[in-house]
PDB file of C-alpha atoms and ligand atoms in Angstrom:
ATOM      1  CA  MET A   1      -0.158   0.011  -0.197  1.00 34.00           C
ATOM      2  CA  ALA A   2       2.816   2.745   0.620  1.00 38.00           C
ATOM      3  CA  VAL A   3       4.588   1.598  -2.514  1.00 37.00           C
ATOM      4  CA  LYS A   4       1.303   2.317  -4.553  1.00 40.00           C
ATOM      5  CA  PHE A   5       0.872   5.678  -2.999  1.00 38.00           C
ATOM      6  CA  SER A   6       4.277   6.612  -3.423  1.00 37.00           C
ATOM      7  CA  HIS A   7       3.596   5.937  -7.182  1.00 37.00           C
ATOM      8  CA  MET A   8       0.616   7.753  -7.276  1.00 39.00           C
ATOM      9  CA  LEU A   9       2.406  10.528  -5.568  1.00 39.00           C
ATOM     10  CA  PHE A  10       5.249  10.174  -8.535  1.00 37.00           C
ATOM     11  CA  GLY A  11       1.927  10.478 -11.067  1.00 35.00           C
ATOM     12  CA  ALA A  12       0.526  13.513  -9.902  1.00 37.00           C
ATOM     13  CA  PHE A  13       3.663  15.417  -9.616  1.00 37.00           C
ATOM     14  CA  VAL A  14       4.657  14.264 -12.936  1.00 35.00           C
ATOM     15  CA  LEU A  15       1.430  15.844 -14.423  1.00 35.00           C
ATOM     16  CA  LEU A  16       2.671  18.871 -12.038  1.00 35.00           C
ATOM     17  CA  PHE A  17       6.174  19.745 -13.356  1.00 34.00           C
ATOM     18  CA  VAL A  18       5.204  18.601 -16.670  1.00 34.00           C
ATOM     19  CA  LEU A  19       1.694  21.332 -17.343  1.00 35.00           C
ATOM     20  CA  GLN A  20       3.002  23.870 -14.320  1.00 33.00           C
ATOM     21  CA  PRO A  21       6.767  23.383 -14.497  1.00 32.00           C
ATOM     22  CA  CYS A  22       6.968  26.862 -12.443  1.00 30.00           C
ATOM     23  CA  VAL A  23       4.634  25.984  -8.993  1.00 35.00           C
ATOM     24  CA  ILE A  24       7.078  22.933  -7.885  1.00 36.00           C
ATOM     25  CA  LYS A  25       9.608  25.614  -7.007  1.00 35.00           C
ATOM     26  CA  SER A  26       7.094  27.103  -4.343  1.00 43.00           C
ATOM     27  CA  LEU A  27       6.320  23.486  -3.123  1.00 47.00           C
ATOM     28  CA  LYS A  28       8.671  22.658   0.361  1.00 49.00           C
ATOM     29  CA  LEU A  29      10.242  19.360  -1.145  1.00 47.00           C
ATOM     30  CA  ASP A  30      11.339  18.885   2.446  1.00 54.00           C
ATOM     31  CA  SER A  31       7.884  18.352   3.127  1.00 55.00           C
ATOM     32  CA  LEU A  32       6.890  16.374   0.123  1.00 62.00           C
ATOM     33  CA  GLN A  33       8.966  13.543   1.436  1.00 65.00           C
ATOM     34  CA  ASN A  34       6.856  12.782   4.353  1.00 66.00           C
ATOM     35  CA  LEU A  35       4.602  12.136   2.092  1.00 73.00           C
ATOM     36  CA  GLU A  36       6.267   9.038   0.134  1.00 71.00           C
ATOM     37  CA  GLN A  37       5.401   6.774   3.119  1.00 75.00           C
ATOM     38  CA  VAL A  38       1.835   7.157   3.513  1.00 81.00           C
ATOM     39  CA  GLN A  39      -1.084   5.414   2.680  1.00 80.00           C
ATOM     40  CA  LYS A  40      -4.698   6.286   2.478  1.00 81.00           C
ATOM     41  CA  GLY A  41      -6.458   6.870   5.617  1.00 85.00           C
ATOM     42  CA  GLY A  42      -2.794   8.233   6.736  1.00 87.00           C
ATOM     43  CA  VAL A  43      -1.878  11.429   8.042  1.00 90.00           C
ATOM     44  CA  ALA A  44       0.793  13.850   7.208  1.00 87.00           C
ATOM     45  CA  SER A  45       2.078  17.104   7.367  1.00 85.00           C
ATOM     46  CA  GLY A  46       2.087  18.353   3.976  1.00 83.00           C
ATOM     47  CA  ILE A  47      -1.226  16.813   2.603  1.00 87.00           C
ATOM     48  CA  ASN A  48      -3.154  19.759   2.927  1.00 88.00           C
ATOM     49  CA  GLN A  49      -0.892  21.726   0.826  1.00 84.00           C
ATOM     50  CA  VAL A  50      -0.693  19.397  -1.925  1.00 83.00           C
ATOM     51  CA  LYS A  51      -4.595  19.146  -1.698  1.00 84.00           C
ATOM     52  CA  GLN A  52      -4.553  23.236  -2.358  1.00 82.00           C
ATOM     53  CA  TYR A  53      -2.278  22.733  -5.671  1.00 78.00           C
ATOM     54  CA  LEU A  54      -3.915  20.197  -6.872  1.00 79.00           C
ATOM     55  CA  LYS A  55      -7.060  22.231  -6.171  1.00 77.00           C
ATOM     56  CA  THR A  56      -6.009  25.135  -7.917  1.00 76.00           C
ATOM     57  CA  TYR A  57      -4.731  23.048 -10.587  1.00 69.00           C
ATOM     58  CA  GLY A  58      -8.045  21.262 -11.353  1.00 68.00           C
ATOM     59  CA  TYR A  59      -7.397  17.916 -10.623  1.00 72.00           C
ATOM     60  CA  TYR A  60     -10.435  17.581  -8.356  1.00 73.00           C
ATOM     61  CA  PRO A  61     -13.069  16.308 -11.058  1.00 67.00           C
ATOM     62  CA  HIS A  62     -16.163  18.041 -11.195  1.00 63.00           C
ATOM     63  CA  GLY A  63     -18.292  16.996  -8.006  1.00 66.00           C
ATOM     64  CA  VAL A  64     -16.029  15.868  -5.648  1.00 71.00           C
ATOM     65  CA  LYS A  65     -15.646  18.434  -2.915  1.00 75.00           C
ATOM     66  CA  LEU A  66     -12.424  19.200  -1.601  1.00 78.00           C
ATOM     67  CA  THR A  67     -11.606  18.176   1.669  1.00 84.00           C
ATOM     68  CA  LEU A  68      -8.877  19.976   3.824  1.00 87.00           C
ATOM     69  CA  GLY A  69      -6.712  18.877   5.790  1.00 90.00           C
ATOM     70  CA  ASP A  70      -3.630  16.324   6.295  1.00 90.00           C
ATOM     71  CA  ARG A  71      -5.122  13.691   5.435  1.00 90.00           C
ATOM     72  CA  PHE A  72      -4.756  11.083   2.673  1.00 88.00           C
ATOM     73  CA  ASP A  73      -8.450  10.614   2.121  1.00 86.00           C
ATOM     74  CA  HIS A  74     -11.137   9.717  -0.845  1.00 81.00           C
ATOM     75  CA  SER A  75     -10.797  12.882  -2.609  1.00 79.00           C
ATOM     76  CA  LEU A  76      -6.874  12.830  -2.601  1.00 84.00           C
ATOM     77  CA  GLU A  77      -7.197   9.923  -4.608  1.00 81.00           C
ATOM     78  CA  SER A  78      -9.558  10.975  -6.898  1.00 78.00           C
ATOM     79  CA  ALA A  79      -7.607  14.087  -7.936  1.00 78.00           C
ATOM     80  CA  LEU A  80      -4.435  11.976  -8.256  1.00 79.00           C
ATOM     81  CA  ASN A  81      -6.117  10.242 -10.963  1.00 75.00           C
ATOM     82  CA  THR A  82      -6.125  11.861 -14.087  1.00 74.00           C
ATOM     83  CA  PRO A  83      -6.172   9.446 -16.435  1.00 80.00           C
ATOM     84  CA  SER A  84      -2.249   9.957 -18.392  1.00 76.00           C
ATOM     85  CA  GLY A  85      -2.991  11.127 -21.935  1.00 79.00           C
ATOM     86  CA  PHE A  86      -5.539  14.091 -20.626  1.00 81.00           C
ATOM     87  CA  THR A  87      -5.748  17.366 -19.639  1.00 77.00           C
ATOM     88  CA  VAL A  88      -8.762  17.815 -16.972  1.00 75.00           C
ATOM     89  CA  ASN A  89     -10.428  19.930 -19.412  1.00 79.00           C
ATOM     90  CA  GLY A  90     -10.190  17.179 -22.180  1.00 86.00           C
ATOM     91  CA  VAL A  91     -11.677  14.647 -19.476  1.00 89.00           C
ATOM     92  CA  ASP A  92     -14.400  16.455 -19.241  1.00 88.00           C
ATOM     93  CA  THR A  93     -15.029  17.753 -22.726  1.00 93.00           C
ATOM     94  CA  VAL A  94     -15.517  13.987 -23.300  1.00 95.00           C
ATOM     95  CA  PHE A  95     -18.249  13.738 -19.895  1.00 94.00           C
ATOM     96  CA  ALA A  96     -19.732  16.676 -21.481  1.00 95.00           C
ATOM     97  CA  ARG A  97     -20.582  15.287 -25.097  1.00 97.00           C
ATOM     98  CA  ALA A  98     -21.683  11.457 -23.565  1.00 97.00           C
ATOM     99  CA  LEU A  99     -24.665  13.659 -21.215  1.00 97.00           C
ATOM    100  CA  LYS A 100     -25.239  15.174 -24.590  1.00 97.00           C
ATOM    101  CA  SER A 101     -26.034  12.314 -25.919  1.00 98.00           C
ATOM    102  CA  TRP A 102     -28.357  11.339 -23.291  1.00 98.00           C
ATOM    103  CA  ALA A 103     -29.906  14.988 -23.260  1.00 97.00           C
ATOM    104  CA  ASP A 104     -30.195  15.009 -27.210  1.00 98.00           C
ATOM    105  CA  GLY A 105     -32.623  11.695 -26.762  1.00 97.00           C
ATOM    106  CA  SER A 106     -34.069  12.417 -23.844  1.00 96.00           C
ATOM    107  CA  PRO A 107     -36.130  15.631 -22.289  1.00 96.00           C
ATOM    108  CA  PHE A 108     -33.616  15.943 -19.838  1.00 95.00           C
ATOM    109  CA  LYS A 109     -31.127  18.415 -19.610  1.00 95.00           C
ATOM    110  CA  PHE A 110     -27.562  18.623 -17.540  1.00 94.00           C
ATOM    111  CA  THR A 111     -26.257  21.540 -16.653  1.00 91.00           C
ATOM    112  CA  LYS A 112     -22.434  21.286 -14.749  1.00 86.00           C
ATOM    113  CA  ASN A 113     -22.432  23.323 -11.619  1.00 83.00           C
ATOM    114  CA  SER A 114     -20.313  22.148  -8.324  1.00 77.00           C
ATOM    115  CA  ASN A 115     -22.893  20.672  -5.829  1.00 82.00           C
ATOM    116  CA  SER A 116     -24.185  18.294  -8.567  1.00 88.00           C
ATOM    117  CA  ASP A 117     -26.233  15.204  -8.512  1.00 93.00           C
ATOM    118  CA  ILE A 118     -23.868  13.714 -11.034  1.00 93.00           C
ATOM    119  CA  GLU A 119     -19.840  13.123  -9.734  1.00 89.00           C
ATOM    120  CA  VAL A 120     -17.311  11.211 -12.165  1.00 90.00           C
ATOM    121  CA  ALA A 121     -14.053  10.508 -11.389  1.00 90.00           C
ATOM    122  CA  PHE A 122     -10.766   7.972 -11.953  1.00 92.00           C
ATOM    123  CA  TYR A 123     -10.410   5.949  -9.316  1.00 91.00           C
ATOM    124  CA  SER A 124      -7.753   3.064  -8.653  1.00 87.00           C
ATOM    125  CA  ASN A 125      -9.387  -1.106  -7.819  1.00 85.00           C
ATOM    126  CA  ASN A 126     -10.284  -0.612  -4.325  1.00 83.00           C
ATOM    127  CA  HIS A 127     -11.213   2.919  -3.519  1.00 85.00           C
ATOM    128  CA  GLY A 128     -14.024   3.007  -1.138  1.00 83.00           C
ATOM    129  CA  ASP A 129     -17.535   1.746  -3.070  1.00 89.00           C
ATOM    130  CA  TYR A 130     -16.882  -1.091  -4.480  1.00 91.00           C
ATOM    131  CA  PRO A 131     -13.936  -3.372  -6.656  1.00 92.00           C
ATOM    132  CA  PHE A 132     -13.986  -3.040 -10.213  1.00 94.00           C
ATOM    133  CA  TYR A 133     -12.575  -7.002 -10.218  1.00 92.00           C
ATOM    134  CA  ASP A 134     -15.412  -9.245 -10.455  1.00 90.00           C
ATOM    135  CA  PRO A 135     -13.367 -12.172  -8.439  1.00 91.00           C
ATOM    136  CA  VAL A 136     -16.123 -14.589 -10.001  1.00 91.00           C
ATOM    137  CA  ASN A 137     -15.952 -13.717 -13.477  1.00 87.00           C
ATOM    138  CA  LYS A 138     -12.172 -12.681 -13.216  1.00 91.00           C
ATOM    139  CA  VAL A 139     -12.506  -9.923 -15.271  1.00 91.00           C
ATOM    140  CA  GLU A 140     -11.670  -5.809 -13.937  1.00 93.00           C
ATOM    141  CA  ALA A 141     -14.839  -4.243 -15.140  1.00 95.00           C
ATOM    142  CA  TYR A 142     -14.215  -0.799 -16.963  1.00 96.00           C
ATOM    143  CA  ALA A 143     -15.745   1.104 -14.653  1.00 96.00           C
ATOM    144  CA  HIS A 144     -19.139   1.016 -12.621  1.00 96.00           C
ATOM    145  CA  SER A 145     -22.153   3.252 -12.053  1.00 96.00           C
ATOM    146  CA  PHE A 146     -25.266   2.882 -10.162  1.00 95.00           C
ATOM    147  CA  TYR A 147     -28.448   3.191 -10.193  1.00 95.00           C
ATOM    148  CA  PRO A 148     -30.388   6.218  -8.782  1.00 95.00           C
ATOM    149  CA  GLU A 149     -30.263   8.032  -6.862  1.00 93.00           C
ATOM    150  CA  ILE A 150     -26.538   7.384  -6.398  1.00 93.00           C
ATOM    151  CA  GLY A 151     -24.548   9.568  -9.148  1.00 93.00           C
ATOM    152  CA  ARG A 152     -21.135   8.352  -8.932  1.00 93.00           C
ATOM    153  CA  VAL A 153     -19.393   6.962 -12.151  1.00 95.00           C
ATOM    154  CA  HIS A 154     -16.317   5.412 -11.470  1.00 94.00           C
ATOM    155  CA  PHE A 155     -13.771   4.880 -14.100  1.00 95.00           C
ATOM    156  CA  ASN A 156     -10.856   1.692 -13.794  1.00 94.00           C
ATOM    157  CA  THR A 157      -7.570   3.952 -13.967  1.00 90.00           C
ATOM    158  CA  LEU A 158      -5.796   0.108 -14.895  1.00 91.00           C
ATOM    159  CA  TYR A 159      -6.630   0.861 -18.211  1.00 93.00           C
ATOM    160  CA  THR A 160      -5.658   3.160 -20.810  1.00 93.00           C
ATOM    161  CA  TRP A 161      -8.160   5.878 -21.572  1.00 94.00           C
ATOM    162  CA  SER A 162      -8.770   7.317 -25.089  1.00 94.00           C
ATOM    163  CA  THR A 163     -10.249   9.913 -27.419  1.00 95.00           C
ATOM    164  CA  ASN A 164      -9.240   7.846 -30.403  1.00 94.00           C
ATOM    165  CA  PRO A 165      -8.286   3.878 -29.363  1.00 95.00           C
ATOM    166  CA  THR A 166      -5.927   1.459 -30.439  1.00 95.00           C
ATOM    167  CA  SER A 167      -6.996  -1.937 -29.899  1.00 95.00           C
ATOM    168  CA  ARG A 168      -5.935  -2.077 -26.828  1.00 93.00           C
ATOM    169  CA  GLN A 169      -7.222   1.149 -24.709  1.00 94.00           C
ATOM    170  CA  VAL A 170     -10.828   1.969 -24.065  1.00 96.00           C
ATOM    171  CA  ASP A 171     -12.619   4.739 -25.194  1.00 97.00           C
ATOM    172  CA  LEU A 172     -13.718   7.078 -22.904  1.00 97.00           C
ATOM    173  CA  GLU A 173     -16.700   8.671 -24.499  1.00 98.00           C
ATOM    174  CA  SER A 174     -18.204   5.132 -25.411  1.00 98.00           C
ATOM    175  CA  ILE A 175     -17.820   4.036 -21.802  1.00 98.00           C
ATOM    176  CA  ASP A 176     -19.454   7.278 -19.885  1.00 97.00           C
ATOM    177  CA  VAL A 177     -22.281   7.051 -22.322  1.00 98.00           C
ATOM    178  CA  HIS A 178     -23.272   3.800 -21.080  1.00 98.00           C
ATOM    179  CA  LYS A 179     -22.619   4.042 -18.090  1.00 97.00           C
ATOM    180  CA  LEU A 180     -24.200   7.524 -17.386  1.00 97.00           C
ATOM    181  CA  GLY A 181     -27.461   4.972 -19.011  1.00 98.00           C
ATOM    182  CA  HIS A 182     -27.371   3.015 -15.260  1.00 97.00           C
ATOM    183  CA  THR A 183     -26.785   6.326 -13.787  1.00 97.00           C
ATOM    184  CA  LEU A 184     -30.470   7.412 -15.316  1.00 97.00           C
ATOM    185  CA  GLY A 185     -31.555   4.174 -14.074  1.00 97.00           C
ATOM    186  CA  LEU A 186     -31.573   1.720 -17.357  1.00 97.00           C
ATOM    187  CA  GLU A 187     -30.396  -1.661 -17.133  1.00 96.00           C
ATOM    188  CA  HIS A 188     -28.681  -3.385 -19.525  1.00 96.00           C
ATOM    189  CA  SER A 189     -30.118  -4.404 -23.108  1.00 97.00           C
ATOM    190  CA  GLY A 190     -29.867  -7.930 -25.086  1.00 97.00           C
ATOM    191  CA  LEU A 191     -29.353  -5.655 -28.039  1.00 97.00           C
ATOM    192  CA  LYS A 192     -26.037  -5.747 -29.290  1.00 97.00           C
ATOM    193  CA  SER A 193     -25.538  -2.866 -31.050  1.00 97.00           C
ATOM    194  CA  ALA A 194     -27.402  -1.142 -28.348  1.00 98.00           C
ATOM    195  CA  ILE A 195     -25.517   1.355 -25.857  1.00 98.00           C
ATOM    196  CA  MET A 196     -26.644  -0.845 -22.164  1.00 97.00           C
ATOM    197  CA  TYR A 197     -25.455  -3.992 -24.160  1.00 97.00           C
ATOM    198  CA  PRO A 198     -23.125  -4.886 -21.359  1.00 95.00           C
ATOM    199  CA  TYR A 199     -19.770  -5.762 -23.166  1.00 95.00           C
ATOM    200  CA  ILE A 200     -17.557  -3.434 -25.499  1.00 96.00           C
ATOM    201  CA  ASP A 201     -14.575  -4.924 -26.497  1.00 96.00           C
ATOM    202  CA  LEU A 202     -11.137  -2.998 -25.858  1.00 96.00           C
ATOM    203  CA  GLY A 203     -10.678  -0.342 -28.658  1.00 96.00           C
ATOM    204  CA  ALA A 204     -14.273  -0.343 -29.737  1.00 97.00           C
ATOM    205  CA  ILE A 205     -16.438   2.558 -30.608  1.00 98.00           C
ATOM    206  CA  LYS A 206     -20.090   3.033 -29.512  1.00 98.00           C
ATOM    207  CA  ARG A 207     -21.236   6.414 -28.552  1.00 98.00           C
ATOM    208  CA  ASN A 208     -24.733   6.928 -30.390  1.00 98.00           C
ATOM    209  CA  LEU A 209     -27.377   5.813 -28.115  1.00 98.00           C
ATOM    210  CA  THR A 210     -30.106   3.544 -30.350  1.00 98.00           C
ATOM    211  CA  GLN A 211     -33.650   3.894 -30.487  1.00 98.00           C
ATOM    212  CA  VAL A 212     -33.677   0.934 -27.818  1.00 97.00           C
ATOM    213  CA  ASP A 213     -31.668   2.779 -25.497  1.00 98.00           C
ATOM    214  CA  LYS A 214     -33.914   6.284 -25.946  1.00 98.00           C
ATOM    215  CA  ASP A 215     -37.478   4.095 -25.604  1.00 98.00           C
ATOM    216  CA  GLY A 216     -35.993   2.587 -22.076  1.00 97.00           C
ATOM    217  CA  LEU A 217     -35.958   5.897 -21.121  1.00 96.00           C
ATOM    218  CA  LYS A 218     -38.819   6.907 -22.107  1.00 97.00           C
ATOM    219  CA  ALA A 219     -40.744   3.425 -20.688  1.00 97.00           C
ATOM    220  CA  MET A 220     -39.091   4.407 -17.595  1.00 95.00           C
ATOM    221  CA  TYR A 221     -40.172   8.052 -16.893  1.00 96.00           C
ATOM    222  CA  MET A 222     -43.194   8.016 -18.642  1.00 96.00           C
ATOM    223  CA  TYR A 223     -43.178  10.785 -20.775  1.00 94.00           C
TER     224      TYR A 223
HETATM  225  C1  NAG B   1     -23.121   8.984 -34.048  1.00 60.32           C
HETATM  226  O1  NAG B   1     -23.909  10.300 -34.254  1.00 60.32           O
HETATM  227  C2  NAG B   1     -23.108  11.062 -35.123  1.00 60.32           C
HETATM  228  C3  NAG B   1     -23.421  12.517 -34.390  1.00 60.32           C
HETATM  229  O2  NAG B   1     -25.396  12.421 -34.523  1.00 60.32           O
HETATM  230  C4  NAG B   1     -22.811  10.965 -36.092  1.00 60.32           C
HETATM  231  O3  NAG B   1     -21.953  12.096 -36.829  1.00 60.32           O
HETATM  232  C5  NAG B   1     -22.279   9.522 -36.847  1.00 60.32           C
HETATM  233  O4  NAG B   1     -21.702   9.398 -37.876  1.00 60.32           O
HETATM  234  C6  NAG B   1     -22.858   8.875 -35.833  1.00 60.32           C
HETATM  235  N1  NAG B   1     -21.989   7.717 -35.639  1.00 60.32           N
HETATM  236  C7  NAG B   1     -22.248   6.458 -35.962  1.00 60.32           C
HETATM  237  C8  NAG B   1     -21.857   5.109 -35.795  1.00 60.32           C
HETATM  238  O5  NAG B   1     -23.205   6.293 -36.070  1.00 60.32           O
END
């Protein structure tokens, strides 16, 4: 666990170096050395400072509240887990397109705000609700989400996320559209072309709602 944390911390600092090369200079490096041994749930002086930097530079996903203090908590973990290859704005753009698909296919409207009903974030396997790993089928889920009114959509950092996936990467928008379907209350569809079909291959792109997906929502909300 300690090893895992120092790995994630390293990832976060790489992001700070790359995106904000001048910022790191004003962080006191001696205070950061304490942090290498801290695991999730642990406390170390300097964590509060790291949180504030991550917040200032946009690493906290929308809907995830920043909790100040020197504890390595859930919110800090999600901030450390912005997937490589994406900027925060890049991730936001994909999420906005996925929401637009559902907005275009229903009477619902979605707006972005700091007190939202839907939270999207990237996490590693054990992150406080359900693990992504399914021991029965021995598979790692790409992501998980929940039926209403639990608006959490969590993506698995084990995978490499992309907007233009190779055969080893996962299309972020395709998975987000599917997961948002559950957030809105839809169950799986047996129709292979449907967004709500439970399986999708690595590298595959399936972003557009089908009539079955739209009809499912229509039947559920009776509009
Ligand atoms: C998905 O929808 C977009 C916008 O309506 C359209 O341009 C695109 O061709 C569609 N893709 C597929 C695979 O149908």
